[in-house]
Amino acid sequence: MDAAKLLSASNLDVYRGNRLVLSNVELSLNEGEVVALVGPNGSGKTTLLESCAGMHRMTSGKVAWRDENGDVRIVRDFEGRRKRLPPMGLTLQKDGICGEETIEERLSTALSISGCAPSSSDLNQMLSAWGLEHRAVDRISQLSGGLRRRLAVLCGLSPAVMSANSRALLLDEPSEGLDESARGLLVNWMRALAAQGHGILIATHDPEMIAASDRIVSVLENGTLSSETQDCLAFAGELPDPCPAIEPNPLASHLRWAFRMEVRNPIDTISRLLPALISLLLIHTFVGEKEILVSGNDFLAALIIAPAFISVLVGPALIKRYAEADCGRWWSALLGPMHRISSSFIGASLILPLPLIYISWLILGDTAPAETSQDVLKSIWIIGLSLIDVAIAAAAVHLLVADLHRSNAAAASLLLLILVWPFIELTDALTIILNDGMTFGLGMEEPFTMILLASLTSVLIWLVAVFLPDV
């Protein structure tokens, strides 16, 4: 890649459904230029911009970026995702923001994920410039559409504003929904960033944005491109000074974001805990000591594990957060091939299985002899840990289903039936523990082996759910 190029798309063919949207596309973004993608609605402007971010499968070609060490990083080719994006800025057409975040948190997240460590005064200065300082601690769900769009655009610009290194920015319809003063500020900041060596790729219909560009790339109806340069006379405004750089850690940023969202609104914990407790109460109410004694320990083992198993099967609230305003697609672009891996851990029920299985035993295990009860209390935690593996696999399956074109189709949820196998293995293991006590041998009839097989089965399901979509 040429030293001046920040990104390039080579020999790109992209289908959306059965339609070839981009055909044999060649596109590059250089330091110090603003490139406008133009064309009629449905021509493929957004597809091209998002493909440059590695967000779409391609049947041929590759997308490469230059990282801040000067090395070429292939982020996606026709075989799937390869590496995550280097530090960059991204504004999607639907903002890509979760409404539970506060304005200040969102800006801070956009900067930390790109390797910037702004001070409070840096954040306040940028928010003030865009008329958002007085709403800094408000949740984004409380903003008007115009203010929300201001924030989305600011978050797309800020990774370059706060960096002394040349970076690429991808902005999809950035002026849409902005008032006149905000559009003027956007033009001034874009020109100032270009003067500092950053590159900006925008998809737009706005004549004002097109006039502020150095190069106009038209996406034609047959999926090919035509390009022309122009003299830009737009005024370059003043920018805040760059902040100290840190090593980007997108996974840590993702974890902090998810933790804040759940602490602020614990819908994931409640949505999992409620059906588990209801099932436990119903079992305790309608299944008496007599039924358990008649049916045997295998029946008791299944009843004890069932509430915790139900809790891990519930779909993660993370999926609903991702669905809001393309929030998940923003994270997917920034995390790259690590997105579903990270999400499967963040979205899994990691806390509930262990306490739930102990609660179930304390409530339902009163039919067991005292000696057996003590042995189970000492060893049942291993089954709880294995259920955490099942939880991670279940989250990965839910995320896979959510990415399908018709994720609400009834048949998609049937994929969860594959997780019944680990449940059966754990039930058999607990049955043997109830009958003969816990042993750690590796024979096929040993409880430890059965627990291990349940975990290995869960890991296999997780691997398929995580890596199959990008093969």
Coordinates of C-alpha atoms in Angstrom, one line a residue:
M1 CA 0.0 0.0 0.0
D2 CA 1.3 3.5 -0.9
A3 CA 2.6 5.4 2.2
A4 CA -0.1 8.1 1.7
K5 CA -3.0 5.6 1.6
L6 CA -4.9 5.1 4.8
L7 CA -7.2 2.4 3.4
S8 CA -7.9 0.7 0.1
A9 CA -10.6 -1.6 -1.3
S10 CA -9.4 -3.8 -4.2
N11 CA -11.3 -5.9 -6.7
L12 CA -14.4 -5.7 -4.4
D13 CA -17.6 -7.7 -5.3
V14 CA -20.4 -7.4 -2.8
Y15 CA -23.8 -8.9 -3.0
R16 CA -26.8 -7.9 -0.9
G17 CA -29.2 -10.8 -1.2
N18 CA -29.1 -11.9 -4.9
R19 CA -28.2 -8.5 -6.1
L20 CA -24.7 -7.5 -7.1
V21 CA -24.3 -4.1 -5.4
L22 CA -20.6 -3.5 -5.9
S23 CA -18.7 -4.9 -8.9
N24 CA -14.9 -5.0 -9.2
V25 CA -14.6 -1.8 -7.1
E26 CA -11.2 -0.1 -6.6
L27 CA -11.2 2.6 -3.9
S28 CA -8.6 4.3 -1.8
L29 CA -8.6 7.0 0.9
N30 CA -5.4 9.1 1.2
E31 CA -4.0 11.3 4.0
G32 CA -5.3 14.8 3.9
E33 CA -8.4 14.3 1.7
V34 CA -12.1 14.3 2.0
V35 CA -13.8 11.8 -0.4
A36 CA -17.6 12.0 -1.0
L37 CA -19.5 8.9 -2.1
V38 CA -22.5 10.0 -4.1
G39 CA -25.2 8.3 -6.0
P40 CA -29.0 7.7 -6.0
N41 CA -30.7 5.9 -3.2
G42 CA -30.0 2.2 -3.3
S43 CA -26.9 2.6 -5.5
G44 CA -24.6 1.1 -2.9
K45 CA -23.0 4.1 -1.1
T46 CA -23.6 2.8 2.4
T47 CA -22.6 -0.7 1.3
L48 CA -19.3 0.6 0.0
L49 CA -18.6 2.7 3.1
E50 CA -19.5 -0.2 5.4
S51 CA -17.5 -2.7 3.3
C52 CA -14.5 -0.4 3.9
A53 CA -15.1 -1.0 7.6
G54 CA -15.2 -4.8 7.0
M55 CA -18.9 -5.0 7.8
H56 CA -20.0 -7.0 4.7
R57 CA -19.2 -10.3 3.2
M58 CA -17.5 -10.1 -0.3
T59 CA -17.3 -12.7 -3.0
S60 CA -14.0 -11.3 -4.2
G61 CA -11.4 -8.7 -3.3
K62 CA -10.1 -7.4 0.0
V63 CA -10.1 -4.3 2.2
A64 CA -6.7 -3.2 3.7
W65 CA -5.9 -0.4 6.2
R66 CA -2.6 1.2 7.2
D67 CA -2.2 1.0 11.0
E68 CA -0.4 3.6 13.1
N69 CA 2.9 1.7 12.8
G70 CA 2.8 2.0 9.0
D71 CA 2.0 -1.7 8.5
V72 CA -0.8 -2.9 6.1
R73 CA -3.6 -4.7 7.9
I74 CA -6.1 -6.7 5.9
V75 CA -9.4 -6.4 7.8
R76 CA -11.5 -8.5 5.4
D77 CA -11.3 -10.5 2.2
F78 CA -13.5 -12.9 0.4
E79 CA -12.6 -15.6 2.9
G80 CA -13.9 -13.6 5.9
R81 CA -12.7 -11.2 8.5
R82 CA -9.0 -11.2 9.2
K83 CA -8.0 -8.4 11.6
R84 CA -9.8 -5.7 13.5
L85 CA -9.7 -2.1 12.2
P86 CA -6.9 0.1 13.3
P87 CA -7.9 3.2 15.4
M88 CA -10.5 5.1 13.3
G89 CA -13.7 6.9 13.5
L90 CA -17.1 5.6 12.4
T91 CA -20.6 7.2 12.2
L92 CA -23.3 4.9 10.9
Q93 CA -26.5 6.0 9.2
K94 CA -28.6 5.0 12.2
D95 CA -26.1 6.4 14.8
G96 CA -25.0 3.1 16.3
I97 CA -25.7 4.2 19.8
C98 CA -27.5 2.5 22.7
G99 CA -30.0 4.8 24.5
E100 CA -28.9 3.6 28.0
E101 CA -25.5 5.3 27.6
T102 CA -24.9 8.9 28.7
I103 CA -23.5 11.4 26.3
E104 CA -20.2 11.7 28.1
E105 CA -19.9 7.9 28.3
R106 CA -20.5 7.4 24.6
L107 CA -17.9 10.0 23.7
S108 CA -15.4 8.5 26.2
T109 CA -16.0 5.0 24.8
A110 CA -15.5 6.1 21.2
L111 CA -12.2 7.6 22.2
S112 CA -10.9 4.8 24.4
I113 CA -11.6 2.2 21.8
S114 CA -9.4 4.2 19.4
G115 CA -6.5 4.6 21.8
C116 CA -7.2 8.1 23.1
A117 CA -7.1 9.1 26.8
P118 CA -8.9 12.4 27.0
S119 CA -9.2 14.4 30.2
S120 CA -12.5 15.7 31.5
S121 CA -11.7 19.1 30.1
D122 CA -11.0 17.5 26.7
L123 CA -14.5 15.9 26.8
N124 CA -16.2 19.1 28.0
Q125 CA -14.4 21.1 25.3
M126 CA -15.7 18.9 22.5
L127 CA -19.2 18.5 23.9
S128 CA -19.3 22.3 24.3
A129 CA -18.3 22.9 20.7
W130 CA -21.2 20.7 19.6
G131 CA -23.8 22.2 22.0
L132 CA -23.9 19.0 24.2
E133 CA -22.1 20.0 27.3
H134 CA -25.3 20.8 29.3
R135 CA -26.6 17.3 28.6
A136 CA -23.4 15.4 29.3
V137 CA -24.8 13.2 32.1
D138 CA -28.2 12.7 30.4
R139 CA -29.0 9.3 28.8
I140 CA -29.0 9.3 25.1
S141 CA -32.6 8.0 25.0
Q142 CA -33.6 11.4 26.4
L143 CA -32.1 13.4 23.5
S144 CA -34.0 14.7 20.5
G145 CA -33.1 13.2 17.1
G146 CA -31.0 16.2 16.2
L147 CA -28.9 16.2 19.4
R148 CA -28.5 12.4 19.1
R149 CA -27.2 12.9 15.5
R150 CA -24.8 15.6 16.7
L151 CA -23.3 13.1 19.2
A152 CA -23.0 10.3 16.6
V153 CA -21.1 12.6 14.3
L154 CA -18.9 13.9 17.1
C155 CA -18.0 10.4 18.1
G156 CA -17.1 9.6 14.5
L157 CA -14.8 12.7 14.3
S158 CA -13.3 12.6 17.8
P159 CA -10.8 9.7 17.3
A160 CA -9.0 11.8 14.7
V161 CA -9.5 15.1 16.6
M162 CA -7.8 13.7 19.7
S163 CA -5.0 12.0 17.8
A164 CA -1.7 13.3 16.5
N165 CA -1.4 10.4 14.0
S166 CA -3.2 10.4 10.6
R167 CA -6.4 8.4 10.9
A168 CA -9.3 7.4 8.6
L169 CA -12.9 8.4 9.3
L170 CA -16.0 6.8 7.8
L171 CA -19.1 8.9 8.0
D172 CA -22.5 7.8 6.6
E173 CA -24.8 10.7 5.8
P174 CA -23.2 12.7 8.6
S175 CA -25.3 15.9 7.9
E176 CA -28.6 14.1 7.9
G177 CA -30.7 15.5 10.8
L178 CA -28.3 18.3 11.7
D179 CA -29.3 21.9 11.7
E180 CA -27.5 24.6 9.8
S181 CA -25.1 25.5 12.5
A182 CA -24.1 21.9 13.1
R183 CA -23.6 21.3 9.4
G184 CA -21.3 24.3 9.2
L185 CA -19.3 23.0 12.2
L186 CA -19.1 19.6 10.6
V187 CA -17.6 21.1 7.4
N188 CA -15.1 23.2 9.3
W189 CA -13.9 20.2 11.4
M190 CA -13.7 18.0 8.3
R191 CA -11.5 20.5 6.5
A192 CA -9.4 21.1 9.6
L193 CA -8.9 17.3 10.0
A194 CA -7.9 17.0 6.4
A195 CA -5.4 19.8 6.8
Q196 CA -3.8 17.8 9.7
G197 CA -3.4 14.7 7.5
H198 CA -6.5 12.7 8.4
G199 CA -8.6 11.1 5.7
I200 CA -12.4 11.2 5.6
L201 CA -14.8 9.1 3.6
I202 CA -18.4 10.3 3.6
A203 CA -21.5 8.9 1.9
T204 CA -23.8 11.8 1.3
H205 CA -26.6 13.5 -0.8
D206 CA -25.9 16.9 0.8
P207 CA -24.5 19.5 -1.7
E208 CA -22.8 21.3 1.2
M209 CA -20.9 18.1 2.1
I210 CA -20.0 17.4 -1.5
A211 CA -18.7 20.9 -2.0
A212 CA -16.4 20.4 1.0
S213 CA -14.8 17.3 -0.6
D214 CA -11.6 17.0 -2.5
R215 CA -12.7 14.0 -4.5
I216 CA -16.2 12.9 -5.6
V217 CA -16.7 9.2 -6.2
S218 CA -20.0 8.3 -7.9
V219 CA -21.5 4.8 -7.3
L220 CA -23.2 3.9 -10.6
E221 CA -26.2 1.6 -11.0
N222 CA -24.1 -1.3 -12.3
G223 CA -22.0 -1.3 -9.1
T224 CA -18.9 0.4 -10.6
L225 CA -17.4 3.7 -9.6
S226 CA -16.4 6.9 -11.4
S227 CA -14.2 9.5 -9.7
E228 CA -13.4 13.2 -10.2
T229 CA -11.4 15.7 -8.2
Q230 CA -12.3 19.3 -7.4
D231 CA -10.9 22.4 -5.7
C232 CA -12.4 22.8 -2.2
L233 CA -12.7 26.3 -0.9
A234 CA -14.4 25.4 2.4
F235 CA -13.1 27.0 5.6
A236 CA -11.1 25.0 8.1
G237 CA -12.1 25.6 11.7
E238 CA -10.2 25.3 14.9
L239 CA -9.9 21.9 16.6
P240 CA -9.1 20.9 20.2
D241 CA -5.6 19.9 20.9
P242 CA -4.8 16.1 20.7
C243 CA -4.8 14.1 24.0
P244 CA -2.3 11.5 25.2
A245 CA -2.4 8.2 23.3
I246 CA -2.8 4.8 25.0
E247 CA -2.7 1.3 23.6
P248 CA -6.2 0.5 22.2
N249 CA -8.0 -2.2 24.0
P250 CA -11.4 -2.7 22.3
L251 CA -12.3 -5.8 24.2
A252 CA -11.8 -3.9 27.5
S253 CA -13.9 -1.0 26.2
H254 CA -16.6 -3.5 25.2
L255 CA -16.7 -5.1 28.6
R256 CA -16.8 -1.8 30.5
W257 CA -19.7 -0.6 28.2
A258 CA -21.7 -3.8 28.7
F259 CA -21.1 -3.8 32.5
R260 CA -22.3 -0.2 32.8
M261 CA -25.4 -0.9 30.7
E262 CA -26.4 -3.9 32.9
V263 CA -25.7 -2.1 36.2
R264 CA -27.8 0.8 35.1
N265 CA -30.6 -1.4 33.9
P266 CA -30.2 -5.0 35.0
I267 CA -32.7 -6.5 32.5
D268 CA -30.4 -9.3 31.6
T269 CA -30.1 -10.6 35.2
I270 CA -33.8 -10.2 35.9
S271 CA -35.0 -11.8 32.6
R272 CA -32.9 -14.8 33.4
L273 CA -33.5 -15.0 37.2
L274 CA -37.3 -14.7 37.0
P275 CA -38.1 -17.8 34.8
A276 CA -35.5 -19.9 36.8
L277 CA -37.2 -19.0 40.1
I278 CA -40.7 -19.5 38.7
S279 CA -39.7 -23.0 37.5
L280 CA -38.1 -23.8 40.9
L281 CA -41.2 -22.7 42.8
L282 CA -43.5 -24.7 40.5
I283 CA -41.3 -27.8 41.0
H284 CA -41.3 -27.4 44.7
T285 CA -45.1 -26.8 44.7
F286 CA -46.2 -29.7 42.4
V287 CA -43.5 -32.3 42.9
G288 CA -43.5 -33.7 46.4
E289 CA -41.2 -36.0 48.3
K290 CA -43.3 -39.0 47.4
E291 CA -42.9 -38.4 43.6
I292 CA -39.2 -37.9 44.0
L293 CA -38.8 -41.2 46.0
V294 CA -40.8 -43.1 43.4
S295 CA -39.1 -41.7 40.4
G296 CA -35.6 -42.0 41.7
N297 CA -32.4 -40.0 41.8
D298 CA -32.3 -39.4 38.0
F299 CA -35.6 -37.5 38.3
L300 CA -34.3 -35.5 41.3
A301 CA -31.0 -34.7 39.5
A302 CA -33.0 -33.3 36.5
L303 CA -35.2 -31.2 38.7
I304 CA -32.1 -29.7 40.6
I305 CA -30.3 -28.7 37.4
A306 CA -33.4 -27.5 35.5
P307 CA -33.8 -24.0 37.0
A308 CA -30.1 -23.1 36.3
F309 CA -30.3 -24.6 32.9
I310 CA -33.4 -22.5 32.1
S311 CA -31.5 -19.4 33.2
V312 CA -28.7 -20.1 30.7
L313 CA -31.0 -20.6 27.8
V314 CA -32.8 -17.3 28.1
G315 CA -31.7 -14.9 25.3
P316 CA -29.2 -12.2 26.4
A317 CA -30.4 -8.7 26.8
L318 CA -27.3 -7.7 24.9
I319 CA -29.1 -8.7 21.6
K320 CA -31.8 -6.0 22.3
R321 CA -29.2 -3.4 23.1
Y322 CA -27.4 -4.3 19.9
A323 CA -30.6 -3.9 17.9
E324 CA -31.1 -0.4 19.0
A325 CA -30.1 2.1 16.3
D326 CA -27.5 -0.4 14.9
C327 CA -25.5 -0.3 18.1
G328 CA -24.4 -3.9 17.5
R329 CA -23.2 -3.1 14.0
W330 CA -21.0 -0.3 15.4
W331 CA -19.4 -2.6 17.9
S332 CA -19.1 -5.3 15.3
A333 CA -17.1 -3.0 13.0
L334 CA -14.8 -1.8 15.8
L335 CA -14.2 -5.2 17.3
G336 CA -13.9 -7.1 14.0
P337 CA -13.4 -10.9 14.3
M338 CA -13.5 -10.6 18.1
H339 CA -17.0 -9.3 18.2
R340 CA -19.0 -12.5 18.5
I341 CA -16.4 -14.0 20.7
S342 CA -16.5 -11.1 23.1
S343 CA -20.3 -10.9 22.9
S344 CA -20.8 -14.5 23.7
F345 CA -19.0 -14.1 27.0
I346 CA -20.5 -10.8 27.9
G347 CA -24.0 -11.9 27.0
A348 CA -23.8 -15.3 28.8
S349 CA -25.3 -16.0 32.2
L350 CA -22.0 -16.3 34.1
I351 CA -23.2 -15.5 37.7
L352 CA -26.6 -17.2 38.1
P353 CA -25.9 -21.0 37.4
L354 CA -23.8 -21.6 40.5
P355 CA -26.1 -20.0 43.1
L356 CA -29.2 -21.4 41.4
I357 CA -28.0 -25.0 41.5
Y358 CA -27.2 -24.7 45.2
I359 CA -30.6 -23.1 45.9
S360 CA -32.3 -25.9 44.0
W361 CA -30.4 -28.5 46.0
L362 CA -31.2 -26.9 49.3
I363 CA -34.9 -26.7 48.4
L364 CA -35.3 -30.1 46.6
G365 CA -32.6 -32.3 48.1
D366 CA -34.2 -32.8 51.5
T367 CA -35.1 -36.4 50.5
A368 CA -31.5 -37.4 50.4
P369 CA -29.6 -38.9 53.4
A370 CA -27.5 -36.5 55.4
E371 CA -24.2 -38.1 54.2
T372 CA -25.3 -37.8 50.5
S373 CA -26.3 -34.3 51.1
Q374 CA -22.9 -33.3 52.4
D375 CA -21.2 -35.0 49.5
V376 CA -23.4 -33.2 47.0
L377 CA -22.8 -29.8 48.6
K378 CA -19.1 -30.3 48.3
S379 CA -19.1 -31.4 44.6
I380 CA -22.1 -29.8 42.9
W381 CA -20.1 -26.6 42.2
I382 CA -18.4 -28.5 39.3
I383 CA -21.8 -29.0 37.6
G384 CA -22.5 -25.3 38.1
L385 CA -19.2 -24.4 36.4
S386 CA -20.0 -26.7 33.5
L387 CA -23.4 -24.9 33.2
I388 CA -21.4 -21.7 32.7
D389 CA -19.9 -23.3 29.6
V390 CA -23.4 -24.1 28.4
A391 CA -24.4 -20.5 29.1
I392 CA -21.6 -19.2 26.8
A393 CA -22.5 -21.6 24.1
A394 CA -26.2 -20.6 24.4
A395 CA -25.3 -16.9 24.1
A396 CA -23.3 -17.6 21.0
V397 CA -26.2 -19.5 19.4
H398 CA -28.6 -16.6 20.3
L399 CA -26.1 -14.1 18.7
L400 CA -25.8 -16.3 15.6
V401 CA -29.6 -16.5 15.3
A402 CA -29.9 -12.7 15.7
D403 CA -27.6 -12.2 12.7
L404 CA -29.8 -14.3 10.4
H405 CA -31.8 -12.5 7.8
R406 CA -35.0 -13.6 9.5
S407 CA -33.9 -13.9 13.1
N408 CA -37.5 -13.9 14.3
A409 CA -38.4 -17.0 12.3
A410 CA -39.7 -19.7 14.7
A411 CA -37.4 -22.4 13.3
A412 CA -34.3 -20.3 14.3
S413 CA -34.8 -20.8 18.0
L414 CA -34.8 -24.6 17.5
L415 CA -31.0 -24.4 17.2
L416 CA -31.0 -24.2 21.0
L417 CA -32.2 -27.8 21.2
I418 CA -28.7 -28.9 20.6
L419 CA -27.9 -27.8 24.2
V420 CA -30.1 -30.5 25.6
W421 CA -27.2 -32.9 25.2
P422 CA -25.0 -31.2 27.8
F423 CA -28.0 -31.0 30.1
I424 CA -28.5 -34.8 29.8
E425 CA -24.8 -35.4 30.5
L426 CA -24.9 -33.2 33.7
T427 CA -28.1 -34.9 34.8
D428 CA -26.5 -38.3 34.5
A429 CA -23.4 -37.1 36.4
L430 CA -25.5 -35.7 39.3
T431 CA -27.5 -39.0 39.4
I432 CA -24.2 -40.9 39.9
I433 CA -23.1 -38.5 42.6
L434 CA -26.4 -39.0 44.4
N435 CA -26.1 -42.7 44.2
D436 CA -22.4 -43.4 44.7
G437 CA -20.8 -40.1 45.6
M438 CA -18.3 -37.9 43.6
T439 CA -15.3 -39.5 42.0
F440 CA -12.7 -37.9 39.7
G441 CA -11.8 -40.9 37.5
L442 CA -11.8 -40.7 33.7
G443 CA -13.9 -43.8 33.0
M444 CA -17.0 -43.3 30.8
E445 CA -19.3 -44.0 33.7
E446 CA -17.5 -41.6 36.0
P447 CA -19.4 -38.3 37.0
F448 CA -16.3 -36.2 36.3
T449 CA -16.0 -37.6 32.8
M450 CA -19.6 -36.8 32.1
I451 CA -19.2 -33.3 33.4
L452 CA -16.1 -32.9 31.2
L453 CA -18.0 -34.2 28.1
A454 CA -20.8 -31.7 28.8
S455 CA -18.3 -28.8 28.9
L456 CA -16.5 -30.1 25.7
T457 CA -19.8 -30.4 23.9
S458 CA -20.6 -26.8 24.9
V459 CA -17.2 -25.6 23.7
L460 CA -17.8 -27.4 20.3
I461 CA -21.2 -25.7 19.9
W462 CA -19.6 -22.4 20.8
L463 CA -16.9 -22.8 18.2
V464 CA -19.4 -23.5 15.5
A465 CA -21.7 -20.6 16.4
V466 CA -18.8 -18.1 16.7
F467 CA -16.7 -19.0 13.7
L468 CA -19.2 -20.5 11.2
P469 CA -20.7 -17.1 10.1
D470 CA -17.3 -15.7 8.8
V471 CA -16.0 -18.9 7.1

